[in-house]
């Protein structure tokens, strides 16, 4: 019977189970993720080589004119090394780690989840996935609000493959705005990309200009109509008024449109 149970456990029947329980599932990038991993032994004793947790998201990549979804592991945390688990034994392991600063926001149906797993030799690894909400950092909120104040409306948020602009990962999260005010005749759209670090937010603005005449159409054909503007905010700016940031962004845009 013991050998039969071991055989069943090797294919995931009657084997150990894992359940991650979070203190809170609504976070901002850079927050501490805290909780407990609950492990319950199966019908036979099992040796767990490693207990790990991944922070996972998806991004879109265009291949042969069709878009595919790629999975990206932002980081892997090892919560524990080797553990001996007796039949039906229960164990609770507390954990705490920092959510990466480059974690995308869960806006526009962008998924971010924590995948917890047990690494067991000669068996299907038990796992558990928990979706989390990732909210904007306060500096991000100020920028998003400021862009809307000067006459742009957010219409799309997604993560797209971009080796050029991506840093630690092969994608960036783009916040795409359409002009609703005075810039409608000058710009097709405005894209915002965030690079968050400890105490600092770098912002990349991409201006997609409207083609004007033959030279404008030529520039657009060679993607020369897109212009980039960068600026930085620090934690000292969190107490400032949003309209001050809005005025600074508008000045940068006007400079590029000259």
Backbone as a ProteinNet text record, in pm:
[ID]
protein_1_A
[PRIMARY]
XXXXXXXXXXXXXXXXXXXXXXXXXXXXXXXXXXXXXXXXXXXXXXXXXXXXXXXXXXXXXXXXXXXXXXXXXXXXXXXXXXXXXXXXXXXXXXXXXXXXXXXXXXXXXXXXXXXXXXXXXXXXXXXXXXXXXXXXXXXXXXXXXXXXXXXXXXXXXXXXXXXXXXXXXXXXXXXXXXXXXXXXXXXXXXXXXXXXXXXXXXXXXXXXXXXXXXXXXXXXXXXXXXXXXXXXXXXXXXXXXXXXXXXXXXXXXXXXXX
[TERTIARY]
82.9	0	86.2	198	286.2	344.2	387.8	444.1	337.4	213.9	104.6	78.3	81.7	60.5	172.8	294.7	407.3	391.8	340.9	318.2	212.6	105.9	1.2	54.6	133.6	188.8	280.4	349.2	441.2	368.3	239.1	160.3	60.5	82.8	4	-120.3	-145.9	-264.7	-223.4	-285.6	-252.5	-117.4	-64.8	65.2	45.2	156.2	149.9	72.9	14.8	-59	-2	-10.2	42.3	-60.6	-67.7	-162.8	-96	-78.1	-19.5	-131.6	-116.1	-216	-147.9	-195.5	-133.6	-199.9	-118.7	-174.9	-262.7	-217.3	-298.3	-261.7	-361.9	-338.5	-351.8	-345.4	-346.5	-221.8	-129.1	3	45.4	152.4	216.9	358	418.3	554	649	730.3	822.6	770	639.4	581.9	638.2	627.6	662	541.7	566.3	463.9	479.6	375	383.3	270.1	297.1	194.4	251.5	176.6	216.4	191.9	281.3	261.7	218.6	100.4	48.1	71	139.4	170.8	106.2	41.7	-20.6	34.2	86.2	142.2	37	80.3	-11.3	-18.2	-39.5	-56.1	76	186.1	317.8	413.1	521.1	624.3	691	718	784	890.9	998.1	1106.3	1096.3	1078.4	1066.7	1204.6	1257.9	1391.1	1392.4	1282.2	1280.2	1135.6	1111.4	981.7	1009	940.1	971.4	844.4	864.2	753.4	800.3	724.7	752.5	654.3	701.7	611.8	604.9	484.6	468.2	370.9	398.1	305.6	313	237.8	238	266.1	315.8	329.7	301.1	271.7	240.2	363.2	380.2	490.9	436.5	476.5	427.8	523.3	470.3	548.3	472.9	537	475.2	336.8	329.3	206.1	92.2	122.2	18.1	74.4	-10.8	33.7	16.7	119.5	114.5	142.6	93.5	118.1	235.3	330.8	447.5	441	480.7	485.9	622.9	626.6	753.4	759.2	864.3	888.6	971.2	912.9	982.1	1089.7	1063.3	1162.6	1121.9	1219.3	1193.8	1255.4	1173.8	1221.4	1220.3	1329.8	1333.2	1292.9	1182.5	1128.5	1188.5	1229.3	1283.4	1362.8	1459.1	1533.2	1465.5	1544.1	1489.4	1399.9	1284.6	1188.2	1141	1142.2	1087.1	942.4	852.3	710.1	653.5	603.7	545.3	402.7	347.5	209.8	111.8	31.1	-73.3	-17.9	112.5	170.6	139.6	116.4	89	200.4	242.5	348.1	308.1	349.5	320.8	452.9	480.1	603.8	570.1	606.2	583.7	684	644	736.2	717.2	820.7	816.1	924.3	885.4	982.2	927.4	1015.2	975.2	922.2	806.5	752.7	843.3	892.7	987.2	930.5	1018.3	975.8	923.5	973.2	930.8	804.8	737.8	611.6	508.4	445.4	345.2	220.1	149.3	23.1	-85.2	-179.9	-287.6	-402.2	-369.6	-468.1	-484.6	-603.3	-626.3	-619.8	-665.6	-669.4	-529.7	-429.6	-294.6	-282.6	-250.5	-244	-107.3	-107.4	13.1	-25.8	52.9	18.9	143	122	227.3	206.4	309.6	302.4	391.5	329.1	402.6	414.7	531.7	551	641	622.4	708.5	788	918.5	1005.6	1028.8	961.4	970.5	1022.7	1134	1191.5	1098	1099	1020.4	871.1	824.8	681.5	642.5	513.8	461.9	461.5	524.9	537.9	402.9	356.6	232.1	253.6	148.6	161	33	45.3	-69.5	-45.4	-148.1	-135.5	-235.8	-189.9	-273.9	-257.8	-366.4	-361.9	-359.8	-283.5	-277	-311.7	-354	-377.6	-253.1	-201.5	-85.4	-130.8	-132	-180.3	-64.3	-94.5	12.5	82.2	212	287.9	236	237.1	184.2	246.1	374.9	435.6	377.2	347.5	282.6	144.3	71.2	-63.3	-58.3	41.9	55	79.3	164.1	193	69.2	0	-119	-226.5	-243.9	-342.3	-300.1	-169.4	-119.8	-140	-114.2	-130.8	-276.6	-367.8	-510.3	-551	-485.9	-519.3	-489.4	-387.3	-349.8	-418.9	-519	-602.3	-576.6	-545.5	-529.2	-616.2	-664.4	-749	-683.2	-669.9	-611.1	-708.6	-660.8	-750.2	-695.4	-568.1	-513.2	-391.7	-385.7	-270	-234.6	-111.8	-72.3	79.5	121.9	263.7	303.3	401.8	443.2	593.5	629.4	769.9	844.7	956	1038	1176.9	1267.5	1403.7	1478.8	1439.8	1509.7	1477.1	1349.3	1307.5	1302	1282.1	1281.9	1420.5	1425.9	1555.1	1584.5	1528.4	1553.4	1472.7	1370.7	1282.1	1257.5	1211.6	1201.4	1075.1	1012.5	888.5	880.6	789.1	754.4	602.6	555.3	412.2	386.9	300.3	271.6	134.1	129.1	3.6	-22.4	-123	-147.4	-263.1	-234.8	-332.7	-365.9	-490.1	-531.6	-564.4	-524.5	-553.3	-702	-756.2	-897.2	-909.7	-796	-797.4	-720.8	-638.2	-571	-468	-429.1	-325.2	-381.8	-512.1	-571.9	-522.1	-490.6	-445.5	-296	-224	-78.9	-28.8	-103.3	-56.6	-160	-112.4	-198.8	-222.8	-113.3	-124.5	-0.1	-12.1	98.9	112.2	231.8	254.7	345.7	313.8	391.1	445	574.2	638.8	706.7	690.4	748.5	866.7	969.6	1081.2	1094	1039.7	1037	1158.1	1220.6	1328.3	1302	1386.6	1370.6	1388.6	1280.3	1287.1	1284.3	1266.2	1271.7	1184.6	1121.9	1044.7	1096.6	1144.9	1182.9	1064.5	1031.2	915.1	961.9	916.3	944.3	814.5	813	698.2	733.4	644.9	664.4	554.5	594	498.8	487.4	368.5	341.9	270.3	343.9	289.4	200.8	107.3	23.7	104.4	88.9	159.1	99.8	188.9	143.4	211.5	135.8	190.9	283.4	356.3	442.2	555.1	623.6	736.1	687.8	571.1	515.8	485	427.7	397.3	525.3	631.4	759.4	819.2	814	863.9	787.3	654.7	571.8	604.5	632.4	664.3	790.9	885.8	1012	1013.3	895	880.5	961.6	985.2	1058.1	965	836.7	739.2	733.5	795	789.5	907.9	880.3	983.3	973.9	1089.1	1093.1	1133.6	1069.9	1103.8	1116.5	1221.8	1241.9	1246.2	1192.6	1209.5	1199.8	1242.6	1245.2	1170.4	1108.6	1048.5	1108.5	1115.6	1164.2	1054.9	1081	981.8	949.6	1041.8	1016.7	902	874.7	766.7	628	623.5	493	403.3	463.9	384.1	350.9	405.6	379.6	243.3	200.8	70.8	79.7	-25.1	-26.6	-19.5	-78.5	-80.9	59.9	151.2	289.5	355.3	331.2	383.2	317.4	186.9	115.2	175.7	206.9	266.9	404.2	481.2	614.6	605.2	509.7	490.7	446.1	354.6	305.8	419.1	508.4	621.7	714	734.1	817.5	754	622	551.6	558.8	533.9	536.9	675.3	777.7	915.7	941.2	885.7	904.9	823.2	714.1	627.3	668.8	771.2	814.8	869
-120.9	0	125.7	121.4	236	270.2	167.7	192.6	250	201	251.3	398.7	433.9	573.8	662.6	609.1	686.8	710.5	607.5	620.8	726.7	723.2	824.1	964.2	975.9	1105.9	1160.1	1071.7	1116.4	1181.4	1151.4	1214.2	1315.4	1353.1	1460.9	1418.2	1289.5	1241.7	1204	1268.1	1237	1290.8	1391.3	1447.2	1572.9	1638.8	1758.8	1870.4	1958.8	2073	2201.5	2310.1	2438.1	2547.4	2640.7	2751.1	2875.9	2979.4	3105.3	3198.8	3255.7	3349	3483.1	3585.9	3718	3804.9	3888.4	3984.8	4084.7	4127.8	4213.9	4186.8	4195.6	4165.6	4289.7	4407.7	4533.8	4611.3	4629.4	4682.2	4784.6	4857.7	4943	4889.1	4911.6	4862.7	4911.8	4820.5	4853.5	4819.2	4790.2	4747.9	4612.8	4584.3	4452.1	4359.4	4241.7	4137.8	4047.2	4037.7	3958.8	3856.2	3745.2	3643.6	3514.3	3407.7	3275.2	3172.1	3076.6	2962.8	2844.5	2792.2	2676.5	2551.2	2454.4	2330.1	2213.9	2126.6	2008.8	1884.4	1793.8	1670.6	1582.4	1497.6	1406.4	1271.6	1167.5	1032.3	965.1	1019.2	961.2	1072.9	1036	1133.1	1183	1313	1370.9	1469.6	1473.6	1568.2	1683.1	1803.4	1923.8	1986.8	1994.3	2050.6	2202.3	2265.4	2411.4	2459.8	2569.4	2637.3	2775.2	2809.1	2930.9	3009.5	3136.5	3221.6	3309.6	3307	3391	3507.6	3623	3732.3	3728.9	3708.6	3679.2	3777.8	3812.5	3893.1	3847.2	3914.1	3882.7	4009.6	3992.6	4104.3	4054.9	4148.5	4113.3	4130.2	4035.9	4040.7	4010.8	4092.5	4073.2	3983.3	3873.9	3778.4	3750.7	3781.1	3758.9	3823.3	3949.3	4028.9	3980	3893.8	3852.8	3865.9	3906.6	3929.4	3803.4	3773.1	3659.1	3708.2	3632.6	3667.7	3585.8	3656.1	3591.4	3608.2	3504	3512.1	3561.3	3645.8	3698.5	3685.6	3622.4	3613.9	3735.2	3821.3	3942.6	3912	3817.1	3779.3	3646.2	3570.9	3446.3	3458.4	3435.3	3436.3	3294.1	3256.8	3126.5	3147.5	3085.3	3105.2	3009.4	2891.4	2792	2687.7	2627.3	2517.9	2385.9	2280.5	2145.6	2129.9	2068	2043	1899	1828.6	1692.7	1702.2	1648.4	1657.9	1518.5	1492.9	1362.7	1354.1	1233.5	1219.5	1302.2	1381.9	1465.1	1575.9	1591.3	1696.2	1833.1	1930.2	2066.7	2159.8	2248.2	2343.6	2481	2582.9	2721.3	2797.9	2860.6	2936.8	3083	3176.2	3318.1	3365.5	3465.1	3519.4	3669.8	3736.9	3881	3912.2	3976.6	4019	4142.6	4212.1	4337	4310.6	4369.8	4364.3	4449.6	4394.9	4470.9	4605.9	4705.4	4838.6	4836.4	4743.1	4737.5	4654.8	4614.3	4541.7	4630	4582.1	4666.5	4684.5	4791	4816.6	4728.7	4686	4600.1	4686.5	4771.4	4853.7	4797.2	4815.6	4764.2	4613.2	4546.7	4399.7	4336.3	4412	4357	4264.5	4135.5	4044.6	4046.2	4042.6	4019.2	3919.6	3815.2	3716.6	3656.8	3602.6	3534.4	3384.4	3316.9	3172	3105.5	3029.3	2958.5	2812.5	2754.5	2615.2	2539.2	2407.9	2316.8	2235.1	2231.8	2155.8	2017.8	1917.3	1779.9	1689.7	1621.8	1532.7	1414.9	1373.3	1258	1275.3	1398.2	1423.4	1550.3	1564	1688.8	1792.3	1905.3	2006.7	2070.9	2063.4	2132.3	2283.9	2356	2500.3	2573	2703.2	2787.2	2924	2982.6	3114.6	3210.7	3330.3	3433.1	3563.3	3611.7	3739.2	3852.9	3956.5	4073.1	4198.7	4300.5	4431.8	4516	4575.8	4664.1	4804.9	4891.9	5029.4	5122.5	5239	5333.7	5386.7	5403.5	5476.9	5620.9	5689.2	5827.2	5920.5	5903.2	5986.9	5955.5	5828.7	5790.8	5854.6	5851.6	5909.8	6058.6	6128.4	6272	6296	6213.2	6230.2	6199.8	6089.6	6052.4	6160	6213.7	6320.7	6448.4	6478.1	6599.9	6594.8	6477.7	6464.1	6485	6437.4	6455.7	6602.1	6670	6810.8	6899.2	6861.6	6949.2	6906.8	6817.8	6790.7	6658	6554.9	6421.8	6322.2	6221.1	6119.3	5982.9	5911.5	5777.7	5681.7	5609	5517.1	5374.6	5354.6	5219.6	5204.1	5090.1	5055.4	4911.1	4887.4	4748.8	4734.1	4609.6	4576.8	4518.4	4580.8	4538.6	4513.2	4414.5	4380.6	4501.7	4535.1	4646.9	4632.4	4572.2	4551.1	4682.7	4782.8	4910.5	4989.1	4995.3	5073.5	4991.4	4858.5	4774.2	4769.3	4758.8	4758	4619.5	4589.7	4457.2	4347.4	4385.8	4288.3	4330.5	4236.9	4267.5	4343.9	4412.7	4484.1	4613	4698.7	4817.1	4824.9	4889.1	4916.4	5056.5	5063.8	5190.9	5242.1	5370.4	5439.1	5532.5	5500.5	5574	5672.5	5797.8	5906.5	5962.9	6003.7	6076.6	6220.1	6314.6	6455	6486.7	6557.9	6598.3	6749.8	6818	6963.5	7027.6	7125.8	7205.5	7129.2	7011.4	6938	6841.1	6840.1	6745.2	6765.3	6888.7	6916.7	6891.8	6870	6856.5	6715.8	6642.8	6511.7	6402.9	6285.3	6167.2	6110.8	6096.5	6041.9	6077.3	6056.6	6074.6	5946.3	5887.5	5764.2	5795.6	5734.9	5755	5619.9	5617.4	5498.5	5538.5	5455.5	5484.3	5391.2	5449.4	5371.8	5411.1	5327.7	5357.7	5295.9	5375.6	5327.8	5377.3	5337.1	5379.8	5531.5	5598.5	5743	5825.9	5763.6	5839.6	5775.9	5859.9	5813.7	5883.7	5805.3	5859.6	5841	5944.4	5941.2	5963.7	5877.6	5891.5	5927.2	6039.5	6080.7	6059.2	5995	5975.1	6049.3	6146.1	6228.3	6176.5	6138.6	6091.1	6204.9	6272.8	6390.3	6352	6439.8	6422	6462.5	6383.2	6414.9	6541	6628.2	6751.9	6763.8	6746.6	6760.8	6646.9	6666.1	6560.4	6525.9	6627.1	6599.6	6533.1	6574.1	6511	6365.1	6333.7	6194.7	6112.7	6175.5	6107	6076.2	6173.4	6151.5	6038.9	6039.4	5937.7	5799.4	5788.2	5659.2	5600	5686.8	5638.9	5650	5666.6	5677.2	5793.3	5896.1	6011.7	6110.9	6079.7	6168.9	6149.4	6042.7	6015.4	6082.1	6149.8	6219.5	6178.7	6172	6131.4	6248.5	6256.6	6355.5	6282.4	6311	6247.1	6352.7	6315.7	6398.4	6309.1	6362.7	6284.7	6356.5	6276.4	6326.1	6247.5	6310.6	6242.7	6246.2	6178.1	6175.2	6315.1	6408.3	6546.2	6609.2	6554.8	6609.5	6557.9	6460.5	6402.4	6502.6	6598.9	6698.9	6819.9	6823	6936.4	6926.8	7039.6	7043.4	6980.9	6907.7	6839.7	6940.2	7057.9	7155.5	7205.6	7201.9	7242	7140.6	7010.2	6905.5	6916.9	6947	6961.9	7074.7	7187.4	7300.4	7263.4	7186.1	7145.6	7050	6957.1	6863.6	6938.9	7034.3	7110.9	7191.7	7244.6	7320.6	7230.1	7108	7011.5	6975.8	6956.3	6920.8	7036.4	7157.4	7274.3	7293.3	7264.6	7277.2	7179.9	7057.5	6956.5	6985.6	7061.2	7089.2	7214.7	7282.9	7404.4	7371.6
0	0	0	77.6	85.5	-51.5	-126.5	-259.4	-352.3	-339.1	-422.9	-391.2	-262.1	-223.4	-275	-271.1	-324.2	-473.8	-543	-686.8	-714.5	-636.6	-653.5	-621.4	-515.1	-476.5	-585.3	-657.4	-762	-878.2	-894.6	-1001.5	-945.3	-817.6	-759	-685.3	-672.6	-600.6	-458.4	-361.6	-222.8	-180.7	-253.7	-217.4	-132.6	-99.2	-16.3	-87.1	-8	-60.9	-2.2	-80.6	-34.6	-57.1	36.7	28.1	85.1	2	48.3	91.7	209.2	262.8	288.4	219.2	224.9	331.3	396.9	491.1	417	299	212.8	68.6	-18.4	-159.4	-247.4	-184.4	-257.8	-216.9	-312.2	-280.4	-384.5	-353.8	-452.9	-473.2	-589.8	-612.3	-502.9	-452.3	-344.4	-207	-195.4	-67.2	-24.8	104.4	154.9	139.6	85.2	73.5	194.8	274.2	397.1	399.9	463.8	477.4	533.4	511.8	560.4	451.7	442.9	355	442.1	413	486.9	403.2	461.3	392.3	468.2	393.1	453.7	386.3	468.1	415.6	352.6	260.9	193.5	262	182.4	237.9	272	218.4	246.3	286.2	354.3	389.6	261.3	255.8	139.1	183.4	105.8	132.4	34.3	88.2	5.1	-4.1	-125.2	-144	-129.6	-168.7	-169.2	-171.5	-100.5	-106.2	-165.5	-273.7	-346.4	-377.2	-410	-452.5	-567.2	-676.7	-792.7	-795.4	-844.9	-882.8	-1035	-1088.6	-1231.3	-1295.9	-1422	-1500.2	-1645.6	-1734.2	-1877.4	-1957.4	-2077.4	-2170.1	-2310.9	-2399.7	-2538.1	-2626.9	-2718.5	-2814.3	-2952.7	-3049.2	-3185.9	-3262.6	-3314.7	-3392.9	-3522.5	-3634.7	-3766.3	-3776.7	-3736.6	-3746.2	-3657.1	-3562.2	-3466.2	-3325.2	-3233.4	-3096.5	-3012.4	-2934.9	-2843.3	-2701.7	-2604	-2464.5	-2411.5	-2350.9	-2292.5	-2141.5	-2070.4	-1924.3	-1881.7	-1781.8	-1732.3	-1580.5	-1532.1	-1388.1	-1347.3	-1266.9	-1225	-1122.8	-1036.6	-934.9	-874	-824.6	-752.8	-614	-512.6	-375	-320.7	-259.9	-193.3	-48.4	-9.3	124.8	226	180.3	272.6	194.7	262.5	201.4	238.1	252.8	266.4	389.1	367.7	475.1	464.8	577.2	583.3	629.9	549.5	581.7	602.5	722.6	754.7	698.2	688.1	639	723.3	656.8	718.3	809.1	813.4	897.2	839	926.6	882.5	929	841.5	874.8	825.3	899.4	862.9	859.6	746.8	730.7	700.8	789.7	759.6	654.2	576	476.4	464.8	419.2	392.3	289.4	181.2	81.2	10.3	-59.4	-124.7	-264.7	-293.9	-429.5	-518.1	-629.8	-712.4	-756.9	-764	-807.7	-951	-1032.9	-1173	-1194.6	-1087.8	-1101.6	-1171.7	-1280.2	-1348.6	-1263.6	-1290.5	-1221.4	-1282.6	-1201	-1250.7	-1302.3	-1397	-1466.3	-1606.3	-1663.9	-1798	-1806	-1702.7	-1696.6	-1697	-1656.4	-1650.4	-1528.8	-1548.6	-1434.7	-1366.5	-1235.4	-1156.1	-1047.4	-1033.9	-932.3	-868.6	-749.6	-675.5	-691.6	-735.5	-753.9	-649.2	-562.3	-457.4	-496.5	-472.4	-511.1	-416.4	-414.9	-340.3	-441	-424.4	-513.9	-452.2	-509	-456.9	-567.4	-540.4	-641.3	-670.5	-796.5	-840	-813.7	-819.8	-799	-873	-901.4	-956.3	-844.7	-869.5	-765.1	-735.1	-609.1	-573.6	-581.4	-621.3	-633.8	-599.5	-584.6	-551.6	-614.7	-676.3	-738.5	-676.5	-646.5	-585.6	-662.1	-722	-792.3	-689.7	-720.2	-633	-711.9	-640.9	-700.9	-678.5	-786.7	-775.3	-812	-713	-730.1	-766.9	-821.4	-855.1	-729.9	-739.6	-638.5	-637.8	-522.1	-518	-622.5	-654.4	-757.9	-895.4	-921	-1047	-1057.3	-947	-945.2	-979.5	-925.7	-953.9	-1103.5	-1163.9	-1306.3	-1390.6	-1360.3	-1436.6	-1425	-1304.6	-1285.1	-1358.1	-1354.6	-1419.2	-1569.9	-1630.3	-1775.3	-1813.8	-1731.1	-1760	-1740.4	-1647.4	-1623.2	-1744.1	-1824.2	-1937.1	-2067.2	-2056.1	-2172.8	-2242.6	-2166	-2223.1	-2145	-2216.3	-2153.9	-2168.8	-2056.3	-2058.2	-2125.1	-2228.6	-2297.5	-2306.4	-2276.1	-2287.4	-2196.8	-2127.4	-2045.5	-2078.1	-2120.4	-2146	-2134.4	-2122.8	-2117.7	-2252.4	-2315.4	-2448.5	-2452.6	-2535	-2555.2	-2608.4	-2541.7	-2587.9	-2526.1	-2601.9	-2552.3	-2537.8	-2617	-2614.8	-2487.3	-2454	-2337.7	-2209.7	-2222.3	-2104.6	-2042.4	-1913.3	-1844.2	-1785.8	-1672.1	-1613.2	-1679.9	-1756	-1819.4	-1964.9	-2049.8	-2193.5	-2233	-2140.9	-2172.7	-2092.1	-2132.9	-2053.9	-2044.4	-1939.3	-1927.5	-1982.4	-2084	-2149.5	-2108.9	-2072.5	-2042.1	-2160	-2240	-2364.1	-2345.3	-2378.7	-2364.9	-2502.3	-2519.5	-2639.7	-2601.1	-2685.8	-2653.9	-2669.3	-2573	-2578.8	-2580	-2560.8	-2553.5	-2666.5	-2635.4	-2738.9	-2822.3	-2779.1	-2852.9	-2957.2	-2975	-3069.8	-3212	-3247.1	-3383.9	-3402.2	-3292.6	-3301.5	-3268.8	-3187	-3140.5	-3165.7	-3207.1	-3216.7	-3077.1	-3002.5	-2867.6	-2787.1	-2657.9	-2565.3	-2484.8	-2483.4	-2407.2	-2289	-2177.3	-2054.5	-2007.9	-1975.8	-1921.2	-1790.5	-1687.7	-1556.7	-1528.2	-1465.1	-1410.8	-1263.6	-1176.3	-1033.5	-964.5	-878.5	-792.6	-652	-559.7	-421.5	-412.1	-381	-361.6	-487.1	-603.8	-728.4	-835.7	-916.6	-1031.2	-1156	-1251.9	-1382.4	-1476.1	-1550	-1638.5	-1782.2	-1870.5	-2012.9	-2083.6	-2152.6	-2233.3	-2380.1	-2453	-2596.2	-2669.9	-2750.7	-2825.2	-2967.7	-3004.4	-3140.1	-3214.1	-3301.1	-3369	-3486.9	-3517.1	-3636.1	-3759.7	-3865.8	-3990.6	-4052.4	-4106.1	-4170.7	-4306.5	-4412.2	-4546.2	-4584.1	-4695.2	-4749.3	-4653.1	-4596.1	-4506.9	-4378.2	-4333.9	-4213.9	-4237.8	-4355.1	-4388.7	-4401.3	-4455.9	-4470.4	-4333.6	-4242.9	-4107.3	-4039	-4055.6	-3992.2	-4045.5	-4178	-4239.2	-4180.7	-4140.4	-4083.5	-3930.6	-3869.4	-3724.6	-3666	-3747.5	-3698.3	-3628.3	-3632.8	-3569.9	-3419.2	-3368.5	-3225	-3156.5	-3048.1	-2973.2	-2825.8	-2761.7	-2621.8	-2532.7	-2417.9	-2316.6	-2183.6	-2108.1	-1977.6	-1867.8	-1752.4	-1633.1	-1510.1	-1397.6	-1273.9	-1162.3	-1078.1	-954.8	-838.4	-722.9	-602.7	-496.6	-385.8	-277.7	-225.6	-245	-201.4	-279.5	-400.2	-483.7	-444.3	-353.1	-317.8	-246.6	-178.3	-107	-193	-315.6	-404.5	-470.5	-528.8	-595.6	-734.9	-771.8	-901.8	-1016	-998.3	-1108.5	-1141.1	-1043.3	-1069.6	-1163.2	-1139.5	-1227	-1364.6	-1365.7	-1492.9	-1576.7	-1513.5	-1585	-1640.2	-1562.5	-1607.5	-1727	-1721.9	-1833.6	-1958.3	-1940.7	-2055.8	-2118.8	-2037.2	-2090.6	-2172.2	-2126.1	-2199.9	-2334.1	-2333.8	-2457.7	-2557.8	-2511	-2598.9	-2659.2	-2580.1	-2630.5	-2745.6	-2733.1	-2835.8	-2961.9	-2946.2	-3059.3	-3136.9	-3091.7	-3162.2	-3299.2
[MASK]
++++++++++++++++++++++++++++++++++++++++++++++++++++++++++++++++++++++++++++++++++++++++++++++++++++++++++++++++++++++++++++++++++++++++++++++++++++++++++++++++++++++++++++++++++++++++++++++++++++++++++++++++++++++++++++++++++++++++++++++++++++++++++++++++++

